Amino acid sequence: MTAAVLYGKEDLRLERVAVPQAGPGELIVRVGAALTCGTDLKVYRRGYHAIMLKPPIPFGHELAGVVSEVGAGVTTFREGDRVVALNSAPCDMCFFCRHGQQNLCEDLLFNNGAYAEFIRIPARIVEKNTLLVPDGFPLEHAALTEALACVVRGLEESGARAGDTMVVIGAGPIGLMFMHAAELGGVSVIAVVKREDQMGAAKLFGAACVVQVEAVEDVVAATRALTPDGRGADVVVEAVASPLTWEWAVDMVRKGGVVNFFGGPPRGTKVRLDTNRLHYGDITLKASFHHTPATCRTAFDLVTSGRFKCAEYITGRAGLDELPGVFARMMERDGGSREIKTAVFPGGVPQ
Ligand SMILES: [Zn+2]
Ligand SMILES: [Zn+2]
């Protein structure tokens, strides 16, 4: 079969590899659709991921497909089942798992290799993080579950409630999902976007107002002016991963509010924060990473609910053979693209 393998910085190759076989407890899934994601682009650009993968490694982690082989002992899935298999599963035994922080599991088992005709799903993911897709529901939409699961956890951690005002900085796939999920929860969203051509997407996904960074002199002041009584937002989500936007986030939140630093800047990055404002403003700083089996299920329910604008996230469609080109273009247009996610169809792009 053909599979995409990441060898290092901007070095993604298509290779012929053996079709995997299911060991005990495992599944083999014929990938129906795999989605590109900001994390993929980050890993492609940097050549590594802090904890998820080290090259050379099969690439891609957001997928849905059809079970093509069932390993010994698997009773919950059958050949032909349509499934979303998440990209990780926790051990449920370590310190962090026992403290309700499965996203920080010391033995978090990751699975990569979604950009391939087939993918092996390890037993632990089969058992804990594989979900049956409803009949007729498009696989490329179901594959949004993983990214949204991270967002759902970020939202839960931020404690935003209906009626609150939330600033979301960044209009990449994750920023847009934050806006959309928050708006569906009754939260009033102010989007802070870099470019004019991102304003439409922010509004489409529920932002009540949009601040375009390049169009205002003082981004913090312009954003605060849009919050009730100008006191700042109840919650600010940073979804850019730059030191400057981390600092903006702290300056945009109200006294007693919550900042969630969702974007992960590169190793060794430091930021300068106003300690006076943090202390006397009683501000809570959080940083959310990854998802838990519970937020995967919440995200899956939202994705399949009919309320979530799944189709709007998929702005490109490609065959597996086009993947290196897709990534090269994402790099070129980084910061200048209206693309949200590309759906990659290893079996050929459906007509
Ligand atoms: Zn992802
Ligand atoms: Zn654990």
PDB file of N, CA and C in Angstrom, residues 240-288:
ATOM      1  N   VAL A 240      -2.851  31.004  18.526  1.00  0.00           N
ATOM      2  CA  VAL A 240      -1.879  31.381  17.492  1.00  0.00           C
ATOM      3  C   VAL A 240      -0.521  30.736  17.774  1.00  0.00           C
ATOM      4  N   ALA A 241      -0.157  30.676  19.052  1.00  0.00           N
ATOM      5  CA  ALA A 241       1.133  30.112  19.481  1.00  0.00           C
ATOM      6  C   ALA A 241       2.301  31.063  19.246  1.00  0.00           C
ATOM      7  N   SER A 242       2.089  32.364  19.518  1.00  0.00           N
ATOM      8  CA  SER A 242       3.230  33.293  19.458  1.00  0.00           C
ATOM      9  C   SER A 242       3.302  34.055  20.782  1.00  0.00           C
ATOM     10  N   PRO A 243       4.517  34.448  21.199  1.00  0.00           N
ATOM     11  CA  PRO A 243       4.658  35.165  22.474  1.00  0.00           C
ATOM     12  C   PRO A 243       3.819  36.450  22.501  1.00  0.00           C
ATOM     13  N   LEU A 244       3.754  37.164  21.371  1.00  0.00           N
ATOM     14  CA  LEU A 244       3.000  38.419  21.336  1.00  0.00           C
ATOM     15  C   LEU A 244       1.517  38.171  21.624  1.00  0.00           C
ATOM     16  N   THR A 245       0.946  37.158  21.005  1.00  0.00           N
ATOM     17  CA  THR A 245      -0.482  36.911  21.226  1.00  0.00           C
ATOM     18  C   THR A 245      -0.742  36.347  22.622  1.00  0.00           C
ATOM     19  N   TRP A 246       0.233  35.673  23.205  1.00  0.00           N
ATOM     20  CA  TRP A 246       0.086  35.248  24.602  1.00  0.00           C
ATOM     21  C   TRP A 246      -0.043  36.504  25.480  1.00  0.00           C
ATOM     22  N   GLU A 247       0.770  37.514  25.193  1.00  0.00           N
ATOM     23  CA  GLU A 247       0.735  38.740  25.997  1.00  0.00           C
ATOM     24  C   GLU A 247      -0.580  39.503  25.771  1.00  0.00           C
ATOM     25  N   TRP A 248      -1.021  39.565  24.527  1.00  0.00           N
ATOM     26  CA  TRP A 248      -2.306  40.207  24.257  1.00  0.00           C
ATOM     27  C   TRP A 248      -3.415  39.551  25.084  1.00  0.00           C
ATOM     28  N   ALA A 249      -3.387  38.214  25.110  1.00  0.00           N
ATOM     29  CA  ALA A 249      -4.461  37.469  25.776  1.00  0.00           C
ATOM     30  C   ALA A 249      -4.616  37.944  27.225  1.00  0.00           C
ATOM     31  N   VAL A 250      -3.480  38.116  27.910  1.00  0.00           N
ATOM     32  CA  VAL A 250      -3.532  38.546  29.316  1.00  0.00           C
ATOM     33  C   VAL A 250      -4.085  39.974  29.417  1.00  0.00           C
ATOM     34  N   ASP A 251      -3.771  40.806  28.435  1.00  0.00           N
ATOM     35  CA  ASP A 251      -4.228  42.198  28.468  1.00  0.00           C
ATOM     36  C   ASP A 251      -5.694  42.354  28.055  1.00  0.00           C
ATOM     37  N   MET A 252      -6.279  41.321  27.450  1.00  0.00           N
ATOM     38  CA  MET A 252      -7.657  41.420  26.966  1.00  0.00           C
ATOM     39  C   MET A 252      -8.684  40.866  27.956  1.00  0.00           C
ATOM     40  N   VAL A 253      -8.205  40.119  28.964  1.00  0.00           N
ATOM     41  CA  VAL A 253      -9.149  39.468  29.875  1.00  0.00           C
ATOM     42  C   VAL A 253      -9.585  40.449  30.958  1.00  0.00           C
ATOM     43  N   ARG A 254     -10.781  40.226  31.527  1.00  0.00           N
ATOM     44  CA  ARG A 254     -11.251  41.098  32.616  1.00  0.00           C
ATOM     45  C   ARG A 254     -10.657  40.642  33.940  1.00  0.00           C
ATOM     46  N   LYS A 255     -10.795  41.494  34.958  1.00  0.00           N
ATOM     47  CA  LYS A 255     -10.422  41.076  36.312  1.00  0.00           C
ATOM     48  C   LYS A 255     -11.196  39.808  36.662  1.00  0.00           C
ATOM     49  N   GLY A 256     -10.532  38.850  37.243  1.00  0.00           N
ATOM     50  CA  GLY A 256     -11.210  37.618  37.638  1.00  0.00           C
ATOM     51  C   GLY A 256     -11.458  36.665  36.484  1.00  0.00           C
ATOM     52  N   GLY A 257     -10.985  37.029  35.306  1.00  0.00           N
ATOM     53  CA  GLY A 257     -11.237  36.195  34.137  1.00  0.00           C
ATOM     54  C   GLY A 257     -10.207  35.086  33.950  1.00  0.00           C
ATOM     55  N   VAL A 258     -10.410  34.341  32.880  1.00  0.00           N
ATOM     56  CA  VAL A 258      -9.567  33.170  32.594  1.00  0.00           C
ATOM     57  C   VAL A 258      -8.927  33.329  31.223  1.00  0.00           C
ATOM     58  N   VAL A 259      -7.620  33.089  31.172  1.00  0.00           N
ATOM     59  CA  VAL A 259      -6.916  33.049  29.889  1.00  0.00           C
ATOM     60  C   VAL A 259      -6.530  31.601  29.625  1.00  0.00           C
ATOM     61  N   ASN A 260      -6.817  31.134  28.417  1.00  0.00           N
ATOM     62  CA  ASN A 260      -6.361  29.798  28.047  1.00  0.00           C
ATOM     63  C   ASN A 260      -5.359  29.921  26.897  1.00  0.00           C
ATOM     64  N   PHE A 261      -4.101  29.630  27.222  1.00  0.00           N
ATOM     65  CA  PHE A 261      -3.047  29.628  26.194  1.00  0.00           C
ATOM     66  C   PHE A 261      -3.131  28.290  25.477  1.00  0.00           C
ATOM     67  N   PHE A 262      -3.831  28.272  24.368  1.00  0.00           N
ATOM     68  CA  PHE A 262      -4.079  26.992  23.706  1.00  0.00           C
ATOM     69  C   PHE A 262      -2.999  26.662  22.689  1.00  0.00           C
ATOM     70  N   GLY A 263      -2.419  27.702  22.083  1.00  0.00           N
ATOM     71  CA  GLY A 263      -1.385  27.463  21.075  1.00  0.00           C
ATOM     72  C   GLY A 263      -0.047  27.165  21.729  1.00  0.00           C
ATOM     73  N   GLY A 264       0.644  26.149  21.227  1.00  0.00           N
ATOM     74  CA  GLY A 264       1.944  25.770  21.810  1.00  0.00           C
ATOM     75  C   GLY A 264       3.111  26.314  21.002  1.00  0.00           C
ATOM     76  N   PRO A 265       3.776  27.399  21.498  1.00  0.00           N
ATOM     77  CA  PRO A 265       4.947  27.933  20.784  1.00  0.00           C
ATOM     78  C   PRO A 265       6.118  26.937  20.821  1.00  0.00           C
ATOM     79  N   PRO A 266       7.153  27.187  20.009  1.00  0.00           N
ATOM     80  CA  PRO A 266       8.290  26.255  19.971  1.00  0.00           C
ATOM     81  C   PRO A 266       9.013  26.179  21.311  1.00  0.00           C
ATOM     82  N   ARG A 267       9.720  25.068  21.499  1.00  0.00           N
ATOM     83  CA  ARG A 267      10.566  24.856  22.681  1.00  0.00           C
ATOM     84  C   ARG A 267      11.395  26.082  23.032  1.00  0.00           C
ATOM     85  N   GLY A 268      11.496  26.365  24.306  1.00  0.00           N
ATOM     86  CA  GLY A 268      12.395  27.435  24.739  1.00  0.00           C
ATOM     87  C   GLY A 268      11.803  28.832  24.663  1.00  0.00           C
ATOM     88  N   THR A 269      10.534  28.949  24.216  1.00  0.00           N
ATOM     89  CA  THR A 269       9.920  30.267  24.088  1.00  0.00           C
ATOM     90  C   THR A 269       9.575  30.820  25.471  1.00  0.00           C
ATOM     91  N   LYS A 270       9.893  32.107  25.686  1.00  0.00           N
ATOM     92  CA  LYS A 270       9.527  32.764  26.949  1.00  0.00           C
ATOM     93  C   LYS A 270       8.641  33.975  26.645  1.00  0.00           C
ATOM     94  N   VAL A 271       7.748  34.318  27.596  1.00  0.00           N
ATOM     95  CA  VAL A 271       6.922  35.511  27.414  1.00  0.00           C
ATOM     96  C   VAL A 271       7.075  36.430  28.617  1.00  0.00           C
ATOM     97  N   ARG A 272       6.755  37.721  28.414  1.00  0.00           N
ATOM     98  CA  ARG A 272       6.789  38.703  29.497  1.00  0.00           C
ATOM     99  C   ARG A 272       5.351  39.028  29.865  1.00  0.00           C
ATOM    100  N   LEU A 273       5.013  38.848  31.142  1.00  0.00           N
ATOM    101  CA  LEU A 273       3.647  39.119  31.574  1.00  0.00           C
ATOM    102  C   LEU A 273       3.659  40.146  32.703  1.00  0.00           C
ATOM    103  N   ASP A 274       2.594  40.947  32.759  1.00  0.00           N
ATOM    104  CA  ASP A 274       2.463  42.003  33.755  1.00  0.00           C
ATOM    105  C   ASP A 274       2.020  41.387  35.088  1.00  0.00           C
ATOM    106  N   THR A 275       2.962  41.219  36.007  1.00  0.00           N
ATOM    107  CA  THR A 275       2.652  40.534  37.265  1.00  0.00           C
ATOM    108  C   THR A 275       1.628  41.307  38.099  1.00  0.00           C
ATOM    109  N   ASN A 276       1.703  42.632  38.013  1.00  0.00           N
ATOM    110  CA  ASN A 276       0.769  43.470  38.762  1.00  0.00           C
ATOM    111  C   ASN A 276      -0.666  43.195  38.317  1.00  0.00           C
ATOM    112  N   ARG A 277      -0.835  43.182  36.999  1.00  0.00           N
ATOM    113  CA  ARG A 277      -2.160  42.937  36.436  1.00  0.00           C
ATOM    114  C   ARG A 277      -2.652  41.528  36.804  1.00  0.00           C
ATOM    115  N   LEU A 278      -1.747  40.557  36.740  1.00  0.00           N
ATOM    116  CA  LEU A 278      -2.149  39.175  37.051  1.00  0.00           C
ATOM    117  C   LEU A 278      -2.576  39.056  38.514  1.00  0.00           C
ATOM    118  N   HIS A 279      -1.762  39.628  39.411  1.00  0.00           N
ATOM    119  CA  HIS A 279      -2.043  39.467  40.838  1.00  0.00           C
ATOM    120  C   HIS A 279      -3.271  40.275  41.281  1.00  0.00           C
ATOM    121  N   TYR A 280      -3.250  41.578  41.014  1.00  0.00           N
ATOM    122  CA  TYR A 280      -4.357  42.414  41.505  1.00  0.00           C
ATOM    123  C   TYR A 280      -5.622  42.238  40.674  1.00  0.00           C
ATOM    124  N   GLY A 281      -5.460  41.667  39.495  1.00  0.00           N
ATOM    125  CA  GLY A 281      -6.636  41.375  38.671  1.00  0.00           C
ATOM    126  C   GLY A 281      -7.178  39.978  38.922  1.00  0.00           C
ATOM    127  N   ASP A 282      -6.494  39.223  39.783  1.00  0.00           N
ATOM    128  CA  ASP A 282      -6.977  37.888  40.137  1.00  0.00           C
ATOM    129  C   ASP A 282      -7.272  37.051  38.882  1.00  0.00           C
ATOM    130  N   ILE A 283      -6.285  37.043  38.018  1.00  0.00           N
ATOM    131  CA  ILE A 283      -6.485  36.411  36.711  1.00  0.00           C
ATOM    132  C   ILE A 283      -5.984  34.973  36.733  1.00  0.00           C
ATOM    133  N   THR A 284      -6.777  34.103  36.143  1.00  0.00           N
ATOM    134  CA  THR A 284      -6.393  32.691  36.056  1.00  0.00           C
ATOM    135  C   THR A 284      -5.773  32.414  34.693  1.00  0.00           C
ATOM    136  N   LEU A 285      -4.573  31.854  34.708  1.00  0.00           N
ATOM    137  CA  LEU A 285      -3.909  31.474  33.462  1.00  0.00           C
ATOM    138  C   LEU A 285      -3.933  29.951  33.333  1.00  0.00           C
ATOM    139  N   LYS A 286      -4.368  29.491  32.175  1.00  0.00           N
ATOM    140  CA  LYS A 286      -4.378  28.051  31.938  1.00  0.00           C
ATOM    141  C   LYS A 286      -3.747  27.767  30.594  1.00  0.00           C
ATOM    142  N   ALA A 287      -3.287  26.564  30.424  1.00  0.00           N
ATOM    143  CA  ALA A 287      -2.855  26.126  29.098  1.00  0.00           C
ATOM    144  C   ALA A 287      -3.397  24.716  28.943  1.00  0.00           C
ATOM    145  N   SER A 288      -4.171  24.497  27.898  1.00  0.00           N
ATOM    146  CA  SER A 288      -4.778  23.176  27.721  1.00  0.00           C
ATOM    147  C   SER A 288      -4.048  22.408  26.647  1.00  0.00           C
TER     148      SER A 288
END
